[in-house]
Short mmCIF file of N, CA and C in Angstrom, two decimals:
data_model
loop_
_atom_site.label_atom_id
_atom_site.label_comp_id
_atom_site.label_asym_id
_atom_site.label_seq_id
_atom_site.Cartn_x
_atom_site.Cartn_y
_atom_site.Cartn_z
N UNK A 1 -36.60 42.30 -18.44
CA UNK A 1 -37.88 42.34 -17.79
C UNK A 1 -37.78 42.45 -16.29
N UNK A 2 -36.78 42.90 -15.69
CA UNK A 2 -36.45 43.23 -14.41
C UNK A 2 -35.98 42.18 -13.57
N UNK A 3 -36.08 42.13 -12.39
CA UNK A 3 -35.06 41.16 -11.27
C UNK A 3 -35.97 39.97 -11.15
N UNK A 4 -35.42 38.85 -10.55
CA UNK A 4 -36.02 37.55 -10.15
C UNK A 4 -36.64 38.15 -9.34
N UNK A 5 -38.44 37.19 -9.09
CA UNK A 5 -39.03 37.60 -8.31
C UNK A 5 -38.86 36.90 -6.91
N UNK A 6 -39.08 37.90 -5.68
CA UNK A 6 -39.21 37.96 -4.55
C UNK A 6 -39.83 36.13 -3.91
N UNK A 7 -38.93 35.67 -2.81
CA UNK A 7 -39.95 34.73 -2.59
C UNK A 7 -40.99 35.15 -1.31
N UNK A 8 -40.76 36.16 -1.48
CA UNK A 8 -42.35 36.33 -1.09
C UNK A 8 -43.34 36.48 -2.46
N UNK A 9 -43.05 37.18 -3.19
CA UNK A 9 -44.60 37.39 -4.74
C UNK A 9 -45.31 36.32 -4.82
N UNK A 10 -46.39 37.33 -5.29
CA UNK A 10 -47.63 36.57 -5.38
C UNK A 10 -47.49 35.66 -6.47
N UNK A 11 -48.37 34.75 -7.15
CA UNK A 11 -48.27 34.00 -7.74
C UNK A 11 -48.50 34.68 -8.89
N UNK A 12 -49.55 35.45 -8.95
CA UNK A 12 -49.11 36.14 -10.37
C UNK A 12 -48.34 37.03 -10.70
N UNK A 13 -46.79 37.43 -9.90
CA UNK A 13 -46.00 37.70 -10.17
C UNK A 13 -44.95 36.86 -10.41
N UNK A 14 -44.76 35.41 -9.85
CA UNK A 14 -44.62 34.22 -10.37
C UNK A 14 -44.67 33.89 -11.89
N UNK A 15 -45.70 33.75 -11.78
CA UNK A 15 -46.37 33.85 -13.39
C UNK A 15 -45.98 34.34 -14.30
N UNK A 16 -46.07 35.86 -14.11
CA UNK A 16 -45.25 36.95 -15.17
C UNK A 16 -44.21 36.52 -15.73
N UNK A 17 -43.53 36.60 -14.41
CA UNK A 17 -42.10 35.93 -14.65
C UNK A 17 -41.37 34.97 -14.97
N UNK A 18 -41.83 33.58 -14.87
CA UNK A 18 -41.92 32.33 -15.90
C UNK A 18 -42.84 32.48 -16.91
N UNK A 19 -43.41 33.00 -17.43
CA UNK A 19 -43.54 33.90 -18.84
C UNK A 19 -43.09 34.61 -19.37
N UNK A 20 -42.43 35.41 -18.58
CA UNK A 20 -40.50 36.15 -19.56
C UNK A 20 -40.02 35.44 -19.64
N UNK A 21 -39.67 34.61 -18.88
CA UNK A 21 -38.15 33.57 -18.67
C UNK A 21 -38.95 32.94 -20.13
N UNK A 22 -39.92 32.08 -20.48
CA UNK A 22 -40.15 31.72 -21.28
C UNK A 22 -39.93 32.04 -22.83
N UNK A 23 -40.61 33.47 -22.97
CA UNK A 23 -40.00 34.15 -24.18
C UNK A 23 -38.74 34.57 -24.41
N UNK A 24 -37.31 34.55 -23.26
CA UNK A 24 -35.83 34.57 -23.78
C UNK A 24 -35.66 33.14 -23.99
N UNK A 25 -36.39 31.76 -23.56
CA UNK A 25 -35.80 30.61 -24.03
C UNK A 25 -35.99 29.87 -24.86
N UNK A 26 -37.21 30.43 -25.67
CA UNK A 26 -38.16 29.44 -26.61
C UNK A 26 -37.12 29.48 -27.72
N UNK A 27 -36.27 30.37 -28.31
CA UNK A 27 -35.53 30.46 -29.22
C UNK A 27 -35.08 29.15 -29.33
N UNK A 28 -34.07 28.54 -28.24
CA UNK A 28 -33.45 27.55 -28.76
C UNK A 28 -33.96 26.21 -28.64
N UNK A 29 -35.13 26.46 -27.88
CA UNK A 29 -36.07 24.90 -27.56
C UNK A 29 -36.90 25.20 -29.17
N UNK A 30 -37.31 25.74 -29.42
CA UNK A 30 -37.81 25.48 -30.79
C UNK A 30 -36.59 25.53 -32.43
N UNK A 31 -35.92 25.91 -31.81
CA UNK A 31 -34.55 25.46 -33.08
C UNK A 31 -34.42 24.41 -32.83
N UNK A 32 -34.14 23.87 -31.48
CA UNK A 32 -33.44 22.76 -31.30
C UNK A 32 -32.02 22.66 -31.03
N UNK A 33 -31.81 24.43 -30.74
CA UNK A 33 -30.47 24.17 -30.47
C UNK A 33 -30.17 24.58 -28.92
N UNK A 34 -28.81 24.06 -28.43
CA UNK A 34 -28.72 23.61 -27.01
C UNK A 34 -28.50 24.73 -26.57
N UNK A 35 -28.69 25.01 -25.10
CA UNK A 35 -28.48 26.72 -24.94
C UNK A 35 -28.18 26.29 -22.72
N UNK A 36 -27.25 26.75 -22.13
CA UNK A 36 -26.88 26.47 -20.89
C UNK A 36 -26.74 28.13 -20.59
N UNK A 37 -27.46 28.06 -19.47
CA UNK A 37 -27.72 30.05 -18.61
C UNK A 37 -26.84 29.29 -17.57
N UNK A 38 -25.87 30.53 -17.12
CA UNK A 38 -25.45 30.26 -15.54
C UNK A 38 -25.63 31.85 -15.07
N UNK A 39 -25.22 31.43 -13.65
CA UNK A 39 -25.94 32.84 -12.80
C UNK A 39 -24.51 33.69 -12.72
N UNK A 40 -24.69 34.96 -12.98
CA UNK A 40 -23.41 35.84 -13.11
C UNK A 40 -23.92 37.11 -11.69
N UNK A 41 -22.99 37.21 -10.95
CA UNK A 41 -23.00 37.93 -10.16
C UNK A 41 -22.34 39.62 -10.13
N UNK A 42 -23.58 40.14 -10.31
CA UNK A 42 -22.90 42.05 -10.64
C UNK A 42 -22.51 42.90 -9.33
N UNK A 43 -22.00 43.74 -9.73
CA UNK A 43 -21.84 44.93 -8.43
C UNK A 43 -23.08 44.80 -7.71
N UNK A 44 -22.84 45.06 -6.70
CA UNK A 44 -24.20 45.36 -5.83
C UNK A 44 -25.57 44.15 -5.61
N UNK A 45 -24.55 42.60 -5.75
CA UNK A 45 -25.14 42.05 -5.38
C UNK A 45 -26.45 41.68 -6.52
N UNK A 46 -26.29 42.34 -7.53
CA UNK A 46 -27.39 42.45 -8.69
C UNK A 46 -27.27 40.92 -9.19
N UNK A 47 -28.40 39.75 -9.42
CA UNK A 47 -27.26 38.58 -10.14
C UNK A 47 -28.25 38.50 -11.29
N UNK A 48 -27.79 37.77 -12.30
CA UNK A 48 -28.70 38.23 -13.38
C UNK A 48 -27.91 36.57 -14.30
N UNK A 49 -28.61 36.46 -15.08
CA UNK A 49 -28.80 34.57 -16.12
C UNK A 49 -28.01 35.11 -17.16
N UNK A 50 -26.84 34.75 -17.55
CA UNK A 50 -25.87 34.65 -18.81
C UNK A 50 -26.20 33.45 -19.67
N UNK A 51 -26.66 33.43 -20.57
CA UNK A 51 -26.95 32.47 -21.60
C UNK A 51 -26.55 32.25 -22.73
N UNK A 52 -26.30 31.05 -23.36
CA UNK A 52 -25.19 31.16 -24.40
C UNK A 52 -26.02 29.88 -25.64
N UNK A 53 -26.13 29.68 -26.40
CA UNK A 53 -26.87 29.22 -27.45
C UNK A 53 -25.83 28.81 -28.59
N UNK A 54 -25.88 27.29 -28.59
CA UNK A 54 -24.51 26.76 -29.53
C UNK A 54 -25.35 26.22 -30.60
N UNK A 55 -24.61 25.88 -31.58
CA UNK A 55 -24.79 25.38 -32.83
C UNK A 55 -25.31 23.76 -32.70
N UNK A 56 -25.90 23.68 -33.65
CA UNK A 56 -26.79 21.78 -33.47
C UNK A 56 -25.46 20.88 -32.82
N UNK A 57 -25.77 19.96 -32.13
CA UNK A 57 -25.05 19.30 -31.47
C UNK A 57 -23.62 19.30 -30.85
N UNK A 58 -23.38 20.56 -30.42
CA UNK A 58 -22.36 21.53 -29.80
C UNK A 58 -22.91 21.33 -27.98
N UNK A 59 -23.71 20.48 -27.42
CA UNK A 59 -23.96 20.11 -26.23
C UNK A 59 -22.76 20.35 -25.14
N UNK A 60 -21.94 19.18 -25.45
CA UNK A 60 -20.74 19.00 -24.45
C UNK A 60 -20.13 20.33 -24.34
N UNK A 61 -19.98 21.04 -25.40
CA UNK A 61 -18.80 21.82 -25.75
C UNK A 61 -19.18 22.98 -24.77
N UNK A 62 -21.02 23.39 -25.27
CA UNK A 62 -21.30 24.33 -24.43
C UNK A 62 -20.98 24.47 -23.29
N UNK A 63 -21.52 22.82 -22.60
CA UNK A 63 -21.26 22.70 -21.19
C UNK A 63 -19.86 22.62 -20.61
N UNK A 64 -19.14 22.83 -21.36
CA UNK A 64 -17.55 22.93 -20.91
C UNK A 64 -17.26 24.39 -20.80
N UNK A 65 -17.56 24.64 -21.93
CA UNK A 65 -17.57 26.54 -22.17
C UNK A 65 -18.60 27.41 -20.91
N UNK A 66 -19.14 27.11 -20.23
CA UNK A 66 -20.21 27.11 -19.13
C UNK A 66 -19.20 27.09 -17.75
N UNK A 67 -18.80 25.61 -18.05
CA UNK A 67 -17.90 25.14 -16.49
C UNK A 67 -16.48 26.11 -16.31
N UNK A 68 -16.01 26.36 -17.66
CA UNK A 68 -14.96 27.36 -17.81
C UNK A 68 -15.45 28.72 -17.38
N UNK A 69 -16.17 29.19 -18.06
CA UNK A 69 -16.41 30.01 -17.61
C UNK A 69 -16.67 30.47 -15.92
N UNK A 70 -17.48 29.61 -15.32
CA UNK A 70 -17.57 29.29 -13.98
C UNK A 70 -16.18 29.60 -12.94
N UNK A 71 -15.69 28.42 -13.48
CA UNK A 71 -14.27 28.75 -13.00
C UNK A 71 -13.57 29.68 -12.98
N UNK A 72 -13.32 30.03 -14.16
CA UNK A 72 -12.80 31.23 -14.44
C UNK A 72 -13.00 32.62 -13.55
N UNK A 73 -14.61 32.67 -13.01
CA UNK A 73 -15.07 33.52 -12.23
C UNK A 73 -14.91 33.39 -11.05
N UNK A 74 -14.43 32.19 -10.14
CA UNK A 74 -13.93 32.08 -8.70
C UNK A 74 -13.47 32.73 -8.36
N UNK A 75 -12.93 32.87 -7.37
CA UNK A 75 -12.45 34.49 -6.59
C UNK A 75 -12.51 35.63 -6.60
N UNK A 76 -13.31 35.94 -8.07
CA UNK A 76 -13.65 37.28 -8.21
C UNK A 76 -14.09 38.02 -7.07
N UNK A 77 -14.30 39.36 -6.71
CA UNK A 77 -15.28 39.76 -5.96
C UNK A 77 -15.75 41.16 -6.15
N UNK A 78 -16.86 41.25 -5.90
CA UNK A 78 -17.60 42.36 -6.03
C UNK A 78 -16.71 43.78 -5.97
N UNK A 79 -16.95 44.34 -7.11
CA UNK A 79 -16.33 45.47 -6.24
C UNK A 79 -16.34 46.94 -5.66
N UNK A 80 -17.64 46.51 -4.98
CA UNK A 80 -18.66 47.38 -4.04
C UNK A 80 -17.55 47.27 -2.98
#
């Protein structure tokens, strides 16, 4: 549904947009299953929400699998 909005936008572009964000997350708030987004950084400065959705009480694990991942991505750099 396109890029994070501007902090300049109006509020009902605000809006819109925590109303997408809403419909990619309801999945696992209404399963009930645990789900951790981190921010992934693309060419050109593009950054965009990686989200990952684990099995019933797979919490910790996610959030390790999250922090790894994280790490894992340090020093990378663009390669614009």
């Amino acid at each position: 549904h396109g890029l994070p909005p501007l902090v300049t936008s109006s509020s009902d572009e605000l809006l819109t947009n925590r109303n997408n964000n809403i419909r990619l997350t309801i999945l696992s708030t209404l399963s009930g299953l645990p789900q951790v987004t981190i921010p992934v950084m693309l060419p050109s400065t593009l950054r965009i929400g990686l989200s990952f959705i684990g099995p019933r009480n797979s919490d910790l694990q996610l959030i390790s699998l999250a922090r790894q991942i994280a790490i894992a991505g340090e020093g990378f750099e663009s390669p614009d």
